[in-house]
């Protein structure tokens, strides 16, 4: 099998790569008058932002025509944005800018798609789709679920494929991927969902011309695949681009974990670091049953924009959705929920009143522990900009004074008849200042660990409040 290696990258550069310009190269194309009309103090500062693809070069009104032409390549996103639509629901992949999350952030998370095989009977398909619909849960303030359904032509029967597309569409309103190597069958599927913009899988070295025409006619995106490594894949995507189709997703057909890691990393590197246009597209990883869990972990961590699973067990999708959430959260922005009072269970005016920060994970853990304790409660989350309790305290965002102010503004006094507040055990030090701010209140220092909330409520709260 012929695979692309680093030597091939250099070959590609000689044969058509358009290199991204550096900040200094862009600076040389600017007038260097430092007039500030672009909003930056100097032309150099502006050039650096253009090089980082944070601003379009044409914001500078004094660019010569020659400079505009040279800069146009720098302004193009290195990885094309692709949208897949069903009615008013749409998902997007692409437009990534970095190799590593800590450099800025990953913009679009890996989309998960489950495959529906048209050779199965209606009952089996319906059951599978109903189970997919049930995967919908809140973790740290974010809904985790699948994103796409892939309908696969396994039967080779156009009627069956159309019936399956129709059935899927009636049961679940997810954007679709239509899988068939036969353009005629794909077209029949497209006609079942007029107005939608599914993703077509896949153009290969044999059918690419017909598939390209189809994708252009129906204004959809097309997966491009090649059996013999990245060189063939990049050549085929180049041919399709030359026919005028830019909505491309790449599927390198890597055959094992090591190849997945190498191929998807190399595609991202070629797109971002070499600005190599033929590989400047989102990627798709189509997993069979074998090693699908470990390969999907690699795909999520290393640059698969879409993963198609044949099937997933509950423990697998729970782990993978959680992994995906962790990889694709913005490292510069802590996960947070809105500040305010949250009801846990069915609290009444005598229920305990807790306060903590609005870091999503803190909210998730504390509310789960209150719920598990058998008590209902009122939980006030203060606006600590998504910081955890100790970090917020150290940053002065969870002091007695600030907590007291949030208590006053929260309206909790209308919800409870007592004046008892439970603070996290790690910030016992704020209790004095909080009592000064809330003179009518009794401050309880709760447990340090959320897992001890149940014993705290049973041993301290219940005894003192005699509910
Ligand atoms: Fe330089 Fe153009 Fe910005 Fe003026 S507007 S400072 S010339 S980059």
Short mmCIF file of C-alpha atoms and ligand atoms in Angstrom, two decimals:
data_model
loop_
_atom_site.label_atom_id
_atom_site.label_comp_id
_atom_site.label_asym_id
_atom_site.label_seq_id
_atom_site.Cartn_x
_atom_site.Cartn_y
_atom_site.Cartn_z
CA UNK A 1 0.00 0.00 0.00
CA UNK A 2 1.31 3.42 -0.93
CA UNK A 3 1.00 5.89 1.90
CA UNK A 4 1.96 9.54 2.12
CA UNK A 5 5.02 10.22 4.26
CA UNK A 6 6.94 13.38 5.02
CA UNK A 7 8.89 13.07 1.74
CA UNK A 8 5.58 13.05 -0.08
CA UNK A 9 4.62 16.27 1.69
CA UNK A 10 7.61 17.94 0.13
CA UNK A 11 6.67 16.49 -3.27
CA UNK A 12 3.19 17.90 -2.86
CA UNK A 13 4.67 21.30 -2.10
CA UNK A 14 6.55 21.23 -5.39
CA UNK A 15 3.48 20.23 -7.30
CA UNK A 16 0.88 22.79 -6.55
CA UNK A 17 0.93 23.67 -2.84
CA UNK A 18 0.20 27.29 -2.02
CA UNK A 19 2.10 28.13 1.13
CA UNK A 20 0.60 30.25 3.88
CA UNK A 21 2.40 33.56 4.32
CA UNK A 22 4.14 34.33 7.59
CA UNK A 23 3.45 37.51 9.56
CA UNK A 24 6.65 39.11 8.29
CA UNK A 25 5.89 38.20 4.67
CA UNK A 26 2.45 39.78 5.03
CA UNK A 27 4.00 42.83 6.72
CA UNK A 28 6.21 43.39 3.66
CA UNK A 29 3.08 43.67 1.50
CA UNK A 30 1.51 46.38 3.71
CA UNK A 31 2.09 50.15 3.24
CA UNK A 32 3.91 50.42 6.61
CA UNK A 33 2.40 53.82 7.40
CA UNK A 34 0.97 52.72 10.77
CA UNK A 35 -2.12 54.82 10.08
CA UNK A 36 -4.21 52.68 12.52
CA UNK A 37 -7.30 52.65 10.27
CA UNK A 38 -7.45 48.86 10.53
CA UNK A 39 -7.87 49.17 14.30
CA UNK A 40 -4.30 48.07 15.07
CA UNK A 41 -1.50 50.32 16.34
CA UNK A 42 0.98 49.19 13.68
CA UNK A 43 1.03 47.43 10.31
CA UNK A 44 3.14 44.72 11.94
CA UNK A 45 0.48 44.01 14.59
CA UNK A 46 -2.14 43.81 11.84
CA UNK A 47 0.08 41.48 9.76
CA UNK A 48 0.46 39.12 12.71
CA UNK A 49 -3.33 38.91 13.10
CA UNK A 50 -3.77 38.25 9.38
CA UNK A 51 -1.15 35.48 9.54
CA UNK A 52 -3.04 33.93 12.46
CA UNK A 53 -6.20 34.09 10.29
CA UNK A 54 -7.95 36.22 12.89
CA UNK A 55 -8.73 39.05 10.48
CA UNK A 56 -9.12 39.46 6.74
CA UNK A 57 -6.23 41.34 5.05
CA UNK A 58 -8.73 43.45 3.11
CA UNK A 59 -9.61 45.31 6.30
CA UNK A 60 -6.59 47.44 5.41
CA UNK A 61 -7.94 49.96 2.85
CA UNK A 62 -4.52 50.69 1.36
CA UNK A 63 -3.58 47.31 -0.10
CA UNK A 64 -2.28 47.33 -3.65
CA UNK A 65 -3.89 44.98 -6.18
CA UNK A 66 -0.71 42.94 -6.22
CA UNK A 67 -0.73 42.60 -2.42
CA UNK A 68 -4.41 41.62 -2.48
CA UNK A 69 -3.69 38.83 -4.91
CA UNK A 70 -0.76 37.52 -2.88
CA UNK A 71 -2.74 37.70 0.32
CA UNK A 72 -5.87 36.05 -0.98
CA UNK A 73 -4.49 32.59 -0.24
CA UNK A 74 -3.71 33.57 3.33
CA UNK A 75 -7.28 34.73 3.84
CA UNK A 76 -8.81 31.38 2.86
CA UNK A 77 -9.59 29.04 5.74
CA UNK A 78 -7.08 26.17 5.62
CA UNK A 79 -9.82 23.63 6.32
CA UNK A 80 -13.09 24.15 4.47
CA UNK A 81 -16.32 24.52 6.41
CA UNK A 82 -18.88 21.83 5.52
CA UNK A 83 -22.53 21.95 6.56
CA UNK A 84 -24.89 18.95 6.59
CA UNK A 85 -28.58 19.86 6.89
CA UNK A 86 -31.96 18.35 7.54
CA UNK A 87 -34.79 20.90 7.59
CA UNK A 88 -33.72 23.58 10.04
CA UNK A 89 -31.27 21.25 11.81
CA UNK A 90 -27.71 21.52 10.70
CA UNK A 91 -24.28 20.38 11.80
CA UNK A 92 -20.94 21.76 10.69
CA UNK A 93 -17.37 20.52 10.50
CA UNK A 94 -14.14 22.16 9.39
CA UNK A 95 -12.63 25.63 9.82
CA UNK A 96 -10.10 24.33 12.34
CA UNK A 97 -7.02 26.45 12.90
CA UNK A 98 -4.73 24.58 15.26
CA UNK A 99 -3.01 21.24 15.66
CA UNK A 100 -3.25 21.29 19.44
CA UNK A 101 -6.12 22.34 21.64
CA UNK A 102 -3.94 24.47 23.94
CA UNK A 103 -2.81 26.65 21.01
CA UNK A 104 -6.29 28.18 20.87
CA UNK A 105 -9.17 25.71 20.79
CA UNK A 106 -10.81 23.18 18.50
CA UNK A 107 -13.84 24.84 16.95
CA UNK A 108 -16.05 21.92 15.92
CA UNK A 109 -16.35 18.68 17.79
CA UNK A 110 -16.19 15.28 16.11
CA UNK A 111 -19.69 14.39 14.93
CA UNK A 112 -20.99 10.94 15.80
CA UNK A 113 -23.10 9.05 13.29
CA UNK A 114 -24.74 5.64 13.69
CA UNK A 115 -25.21 3.46 10.64
CA UNK A 116 -28.58 2.08 9.57
CA UNK A 117 -28.36 -0.83 7.17
CA UNK A 118 -31.15 -1.01 4.56
CA UNK A 119 -31.08 -4.82 4.52
CA UNK A 120 -32.54 -4.95 8.05
CA UNK A 121 -36.28 -5.18 8.58
CA UNK A 122 -38.42 -2.21 9.57
CA UNK A 123 -38.87 -3.36 13.18
CA UNK A 124 -35.14 -3.69 13.77
CA UNK A 125 -34.41 -0.29 12.19
CA UNK A 126 -37.17 1.39 14.20
CA UNK A 127 -35.86 -0.11 17.45
CA UNK A 128 -32.32 1.04 16.70
CA UNK A 129 -33.48 4.57 15.89
CA UNK A 130 -35.61 4.77 19.05
CA UNK A 131 -32.54 3.78 21.08
CA UNK A 132 -30.45 6.45 19.35
CA UNK A 133 -33.09 9.04 20.22
CA UNK A 134 -32.84 8.09 23.89
CA UNK A 135 -29.16 9.01 23.99
CA UNK A 136 -29.67 12.55 25.17
CA UNK A 137 -28.30 13.57 28.53
CA UNK A 138 -26.97 16.58 30.31
CA UNK A 139 -23.38 16.55 31.48
CA UNK A 140 -21.95 19.67 33.06
CA UNK A 141 -24.62 21.83 31.44
CA UNK A 142 -24.19 20.42 27.91
CA UNK A 143 -26.51 18.01 26.10
CA UNK A 144 -24.59 14.97 24.85
CA UNK A 145 -26.10 13.03 21.95
CA UNK A 146 -25.46 11.59 18.50
CA UNK A 147 -25.43 14.02 15.59
CA UNK A 148 -26.05 12.17 12.32
CA UNK A 149 -27.61 9.04 10.91
CA UNK A 150 -25.86 7.21 8.09
CA UNK A 151 -28.16 5.17 5.84
CA UNK A 152 -26.20 2.42 4.13
CA UNK A 153 -27.11 0.73 0.86
CA UNK A 154 -26.23 -2.86 1.71
CA UNK A 155 -29.06 -4.46 -0.22
CA UNK A 156 -28.11 -2.96 -3.60
CA UNK A 157 -31.83 -2.39 -4.05
CA UNK A 158 -32.86 1.17 -4.89
CA UNK A 159 -36.40 0.72 -3.56
CA UNK A 160 -35.18 -0.68 -0.25
CA UNK A 161 -32.69 2.15 0.15
CA UNK A 162 -35.39 4.76 -0.51
CA UNK A 163 -37.79 3.07 1.92
CA UNK A 164 -35.08 3.11 4.60
CA UNK A 165 -34.25 6.78 4.02
CA UNK A 166 -37.97 7.56 4.26
CA UNK A 167 -38.37 5.51 7.44
CA UNK A 168 -35.35 7.11 9.11
CA UNK A 169 -36.55 10.57 8.21
CA UNK A 170 -39.98 9.84 9.73
CA UNK A 171 -38.56 8.58 13.00
CA UNK A 172 -35.61 10.82 13.72
CA UNK A 173 -34.90 14.34 12.57
CA UNK A 174 -31.11 14.12 12.23
CA UNK A 175 -29.07 15.24 9.23
CA UNK A 176 -28.18 12.21 7.08
CA UNK A 177 -25.22 10.58 5.40
CA UNK A 178 -26.24 8.53 2.35
CA UNK A 179 -23.88 5.59 1.84
CA UNK A 180 -23.68 3.88 -1.53
CA UNK A 181 -21.10 3.55 -4.25
CA UNK A 182 -23.85 3.54 -6.88
CA UNK A 183 -24.73 7.07 -8.02
CA UNK A 184 -28.20 5.98 -9.14
CA UNK A 185 -29.06 4.70 -5.64
CA UNK A 186 -27.66 7.83 -3.99
CA UNK A 187 -29.76 9.99 -6.32
CA UNK A 188 -32.90 8.03 -5.45
CA UNK A 189 -32.12 8.64 -1.75
CA UNK A 190 -31.58 12.35 -2.38
CA UNK A 191 -34.99 12.56 -4.02
CA UNK A 192 -36.58 11.14 -0.84
CA UNK A 193 -35.40 14.13 1.17
CA UNK A 194 -35.89 17.18 -1.05
CA UNK A 195 -34.51 20.37 0.46
CA UNK A 196 -32.09 18.55 2.79
CA UNK A 197 -28.33 18.69 2.33
CA UNK A 198 -27.05 15.26 3.34
CA UNK A 199 -23.47 14.10 3.02
CA UNK A 200 -22.87 11.60 0.20
CA UNK A 201 -20.51 8.69 0.88
CA UNK A 202 -18.46 8.17 -1.26
CA UNK A 203 -16.64 9.11 -4.43
CA UNK A 204 -13.83 6.72 -5.34
CA UNK A 205 -11.48 6.35 -8.29
CA UNK A 206 -14.20 4.61 -10.33
CA UNK A 207 -17.37 6.60 -9.69
CA UNK A 208 -15.98 10.05 -8.85
CA UNK A 209 -17.14 11.85 -11.99
CA UNK A 210 -20.78 10.80 -11.62
CA UNK A 211 -20.73 11.37 -7.86
CA UNK A 212 -19.27 14.85 -8.35
CA UNK A 213 -22.01 15.75 -10.85
CA UNK A 214 -24.61 14.46 -8.39
CA UNK A 215 -23.22 16.44 -5.46
CA UNK A 216 -23.11 19.60 -7.58
CA UNK A 217 -26.64 19.09 -8.92
CA UNK A 218 -28.10 18.58 -5.43
CA UNK A 219 -25.77 21.09 -3.79
CA UNK A 220 -24.56 18.57 -1.19
CA UNK A 221 -21.18 17.63 0.22
CA UNK A 222 -19.27 14.59 -0.97
CA UNK A 223 -16.95 12.20 0.85
CA UNK A 224 -13.87 11.30 -1.19
CA UNK A 225 -12.11 8.05 -0.51
CA UNK A 226 -9.10 6.22 -1.93
CA UNK A 227 -7.80 2.77 -1.07
CA UNK A 228 -4.11 3.41 -1.64
CA UNK A 229 -3.09 6.10 0.79
CA UNK A 230 -3.09 9.85 1.07
CA UNK A 231 -1.32 10.54 -2.21
CA UNK A 232 -4.17 8.96 -4.18
CA UNK A 233 -6.71 10.63 -1.93
CA UNK A 234 -5.20 14.07 -2.47
CA UNK A 235 -5.03 13.52 -6.24
CA UNK A 236 -8.69 12.51 -6.33
CA UNK A 237 -9.83 15.43 -4.19
CA UNK A 238 -7.82 17.71 -6.52
CA UNK A 239 -9.62 16.31 -9.57
CA UNK A 240 -13.00 16.81 -7.90
CA UNK A 241 -12.05 20.36 -6.94
CA UNK A 242 -11.08 21.06 -10.52
CA UNK A 243 -14.59 20.00 -11.56
CA UNK A 244 -15.91 22.81 -9.35
CA UNK A 245 -16.95 20.95 -6.19
CA UNK A 246 -15.42 22.37 -2.99
CA UNK A 247 -17.71 20.70 -0.44
CA UNK A 248 -15.47 17.73 0.16
CA UNK A 249 -14.89 15.46 3.17
CA UNK A 250 -11.85 13.16 3.15
CA UNK A 251 -11.93 9.48 4.08
CA UNK A 252 -8.42 7.99 3.90
CA UNK A 253 -9.53 4.37 4.47
CA UNK A 254 -6.81 3.75 7.04
CA UNK A 255 -6.73 0.07 7.86
CA UNK A 256 -5.53 -0.01 11.49
CA UNK A 257 -5.01 2.19 14.55
CA UNK A 258 -1.46 3.23 13.59
CA UNK A 259 -2.58 4.26 10.11
CA UNK A 260 -5.54 6.20 11.48
CA UNK A 261 -3.22 8.16 13.75
CA UNK A 262 -0.69 8.80 10.97
CA UNK A 263 -3.15 9.59 8.16
CA UNK A 264 -5.47 11.93 10.02
CA UNK A 265 -2.58 13.77 11.66
CA UNK A 266 -0.84 14.19 8.31
CA UNK A 267 -4.00 15.52 6.67
CA UNK A 268 -4.38 18.13 9.43
CA UNK A 269 -0.68 19.05 9.23
CA UNK A 270 -0.72 19.40 5.43
CA UNK A 271 -3.82 21.60 5.65
CA UNK A 272 -2.68 23.87 8.47
CA UNK A 273 1.08 23.99 8.22
CA UNK A 274 1.56 23.57 4.46
CA UNK A 275 -1.72 25.16 3.38
CA UNK A 276 -2.07 22.26 0.97
CA UNK A 277 -5.46 22.79 -0.58
CA UNK A 278 -6.16 19.24 -1.78
CA UNK A 279 -6.18 18.08 1.84
CA UNK A 280 -7.77 21.22 3.29
CA UNK A 281 -11.06 19.51 4.11
CA UNK A 282 -12.72 17.90 7.14
CA UNK A 283 -12.18 14.16 7.56
CA UNK A 284 -14.43 11.17 8.06
CA UNK A 285 -13.57 7.92 9.83
CA UNK A 286 -15.80 4.96 8.98
CA UNK A 287 -15.41 2.23 11.58
CA UNK A 288 -16.28 -1.41 11.26
CA UNK A 289 -16.95 -3.51 14.35
CA UNK A 290 -13.33 -4.50 14.85
CA UNK A 291 -11.33 -2.28 17.23
CA UNK A 292 -13.97 0.37 16.79
CA UNK A 293 -13.69 1.64 20.35
CA UNK A 294 -9.93 2.23 20.40
CA UNK A 295 -10.01 3.59 16.84
CA UNK A 296 -12.79 6.00 17.71
CA UNK A 297 -10.74 7.25 20.69
CA UNK A 298 -7.87 7.94 18.26
CA UNK A 299 -10.29 9.58 15.83
CA UNK A 300 -11.74 11.91 18.47
CA UNK A 301 -8.31 12.91 19.78
CA UNK A 302 -6.62 13.09 16.40
CA UNK A 303 -8.64 14.95 13.91
CA UNK A 304 -11.57 12.90 12.64
CA UNK A 305 -14.33 15.43 11.95
CA UNK A 306 -17.02 12.76 11.58
CA UNK A 307 -17.06 9.16 12.81
CA UNK A 308 -19.53 6.59 11.48
CA UNK A 309 -20.16 3.72 13.89
CA UNK A 310 -21.92 0.53 12.88
CA UNK A 311 -23.14 0.16 16.45
CA UNK A 312 -22.14 1.17 19.95
CA UNK A 313 -22.77 -0.38 23.35
CA UNK A 314 -23.98 1.86 26.13
CA UNK A 315 -20.62 1.93 27.97
CA UNK A 316 -18.88 2.78 24.72
CA UNK A 317 -20.99 5.76 23.74
CA UNK A 318 -21.07 7.11 27.30
CA UNK A 319 -17.26 7.05 27.42
CA UNK A 320 -16.86 8.46 23.91
CA UNK A 321 -19.35 11.29 24.34
CA UNK A 322 -17.62 12.24 27.61
CA UNK A 323 -14.19 12.08 25.98
CA UNK A 324 -15.46 14.24 23.13
CA UNK A 325 -16.82 16.82 25.54
CA UNK A 326 -13.49 17.01 27.33
CA UNK A 327 -11.39 17.30 24.16
CA UNK A 328 -13.57 19.92 22.51
CA UNK A 329 -14.31 22.22 25.43
CA UNK A 330 -12.58 25.59 25.11
CA UNK A 331 -9.43 25.42 27.30
CA UNK A 332 -9.55 29.20 27.72
CA UNK A 333 -13.12 29.21 28.98
CA UNK A 334 -14.16 27.15 32.00
CA UNK A 335 -17.44 25.31 31.53
CA UNK A 336 -20.04 27.28 33.41
CA UNK A 337 -23.75 27.52 34.05
CA UNK A 338 -25.74 30.69 34.68
CA UNK A 339 -25.69 32.02 38.21
CA UNK A 340 -28.94 31.83 40.19
CA UNK A 341 -30.98 29.48 42.36
CA UNK A 342 -31.44 25.92 41.14
CA UNK A 343 -33.99 23.53 42.60
CA UNK A 344 -32.67 20.06 43.31
CA UNK A 345 -35.54 17.59 43.67
CA UNK A 346 -38.73 19.22 44.96
CA UNK A 347 -37.60 21.62 47.66
CA UNK A 348 -40.02 23.51 49.93
CA UNK A 349 -39.50 26.45 52.28
CA UNK A 350 -37.80 24.23 54.89
CA UNK A 351 -35.33 22.55 52.57
CA UNK A 352 -31.60 23.15 53.01
CA UNK A 353 -29.99 26.02 51.13
CA UNK A 354 -26.53 25.47 49.63
CA UNK A 355 -24.20 27.88 47.92
CA UNK A 356 -21.35 27.08 45.55
CA UNK A 357 -19.74 28.40 42.35
CA UNK A 358 -21.08 28.20 38.80
CA UNK A 359 -18.33 25.89 37.48
CA UNK A 360 -20.35 23.30 35.54
CA UNK A 361 -18.64 20.31 37.05
CA UNK A 362 -19.13 21.66 40.58
CA UNK A 363 -22.83 22.19 39.89
CA UNK A 364 -23.14 18.75 38.33
CA UNK A 365 -21.42 16.97 41.24
CA UNK A 366 -23.06 18.94 44.08
CA UNK A 367 -26.59 18.70 42.64
CA UNK A 368 -26.12 14.96 42.01
CA UNK A 369 -24.97 14.41 45.60
CA UNK A 370 -27.87 16.43 47.06
CA UNK A 371 -30.29 14.44 44.92
CA UNK A 372 -28.67 11.16 45.98
CA UNK A 373 -28.89 12.11 49.66
CA UNK A 374 -32.67 11.73 49.68
CA UNK A 375 -33.10 15.46 50.48
CA UNK A 376 -34.33 18.17 48.16
CA UNK A 377 -32.58 21.50 48.29
CA UNK A 378 -32.11 25.01 46.96
CA UNK A 379 -28.72 25.50 45.35
CA UNK A 380 -27.38 29.00 44.72
CA UNK A 381 -24.63 29.22 42.12
CA UNK A 382 -22.72 32.48 42.31
CA UNK A 383 -21.15 34.04 39.24
CA UNK A 384 -17.54 32.97 39.70
CA UNK A 385 -16.82 33.01 35.95
CA UNK A 386 -16.88 29.22 35.88
CA UNK A 387 -14.09 28.75 38.43
CA UNK A 388 -14.12 25.92 40.97
CA UNK A 389 -14.61 26.77 44.65
CA UNK A 390 -10.99 27.00 45.77
CA UNK A 391 -9.83 28.77 42.60
CA UNK A 392 -12.69 31.27 42.85
CA UNK A 393 -11.89 31.89 46.52
CA UNK A 394 -8.17 32.40 45.74
CA UNK A 395 -9.14 34.83 42.93
CA UNK A 396 -11.39 36.82 45.29
CA UNK A 397 -14.55 35.76 43.44
CA UNK A 398 -15.99 33.66 46.26
CA UNK A 399 -15.42 35.76 49.38
CA UNK A 400 -17.90 36.27 52.23
CA UNK A 401 -18.75 39.65 50.75
CA UNK A 402 -19.43 38.43 47.20
CA UNK A 403 -21.40 35.38 48.37
CA UNK A 404 -23.44 37.62 50.70
CA UNK A 405 -24.23 39.95 47.80
CA UNK A 406 -25.37 37.07 45.59
CA UNK A 407 -27.59 35.74 48.41
CA UNK A 408 -29.25 39.14 48.72
CA UNK A 409 -29.77 39.50 44.97
CA UNK A 410 -30.90 35.91 44.39
CA UNK A 411 -34.37 36.25 45.93
CA UNK A 412 -33.85 33.12 48.06
CA UNK A 413 -35.54 34.82 51.02
CA UNK A 414 -38.88 34.39 49.24
CA UNK A 415 -38.27 30.66 48.74
CA UNK A 416 -37.31 29.58 52.27
CA UNK A 417 -38.69 30.25 55.73
CA UNK A 418 -35.37 29.62 57.56
CA UNK A 419 -32.18 31.66 57.32
CA UNK A 420 -29.55 28.93 57.19
CA UNK A 421 -26.93 28.74 54.48
CA UNK A 422 -24.51 25.87 53.83
CA UNK A 423 -21.14 26.86 52.35
CA UNK A 424 -18.50 24.47 50.91
CA UNK A 425 -16.14 23.08 53.57
CA UNK A 426 -13.05 24.21 51.64
CA UNK A 427 -13.96 27.86 52.19
CA UNK A 428 -14.73 27.73 55.91
CA UNK A 429 -12.57 30.87 56.11
CA UNK A 430 -15.30 33.02 54.55
CA UNK A 431 -17.92 32.17 57.19
CA UNK A 432 -17.09 35.15 59.45
CA UNK A 433 -17.25 37.71 56.65
CA UNK A 434 -20.45 36.09 55.34
CA UNK A 435 -22.08 36.37 58.76
CA UNK A 436 -21.15 40.05 58.81
CA UNK A 437 -22.86 40.50 55.41
CA UNK A 438 -25.90 38.46 56.36
CA UNK A 439 -26.45 39.25 60.05
CA UNK A 440 -29.83 37.44 60.23
CA UNK A 441 -28.41 34.22 58.82
CA UNK A 442 -26.68 31.21 60.34
CA UNK A 443 -23.75 29.97 58.30
CA UNK A 444 -23.11 26.22 58.24
CA UNK A 445 -19.73 25.00 57.03
CA UNK A 446 -20.61 22.01 54.87
CA UNK A 447 -18.34 19.11 53.93
CA UNK A 448 -15.20 19.59 51.85
CA UNK A 449 -16.13 16.78 49.49
CA UNK A 450 -19.52 16.66 47.77
CA UNK A 451 -19.66 12.93 48.46
CA UNK A 452 -20.08 13.77 52.18
CA UNK A 453 -23.20 15.91 51.62
CA UNK A 454 -25.51 13.04 52.51
CA UNK A 455 -23.87 12.37 55.88
CA UNK A 456 -23.70 16.12 56.58
CA UNK A 457 -27.44 16.50 55.97
CA UNK A 458 -28.29 13.49 58.10
CA UNK A 459 -25.89 14.19 60.94
CA UNK A 460 -25.80 17.98 61.17
CA UNK A 461 -28.61 19.60 59.24
CA UNK A 462 -31.40 17.22 60.25
CA UNK A 463 -30.44 17.34 63.93
CA UNK A 464 -30.25 21.13 64.12
CA UNK A 465 -33.23 21.94 61.92
CA UNK A 466 -35.57 19.19 63.20
CA UNK A 467 -37.46 18.81 59.92
FE1 LIG B 1 -1.06 49.59 8.25
FE2 LIG B 1 -3.20 49.30 6.63
FE3 LIG B 1 -3.48 49.10 9.27
FE4 LIG B 1 -2.94 51.47 8.17
S1 LIG B 1 -4.76 50.25 7.88
S2 LIG B 1 -1.98 50.57 10.02
S3 LIG B 1 -1.62 50.87 6.52
S4 LIG B 1 -2.31 47.78 7.99
#
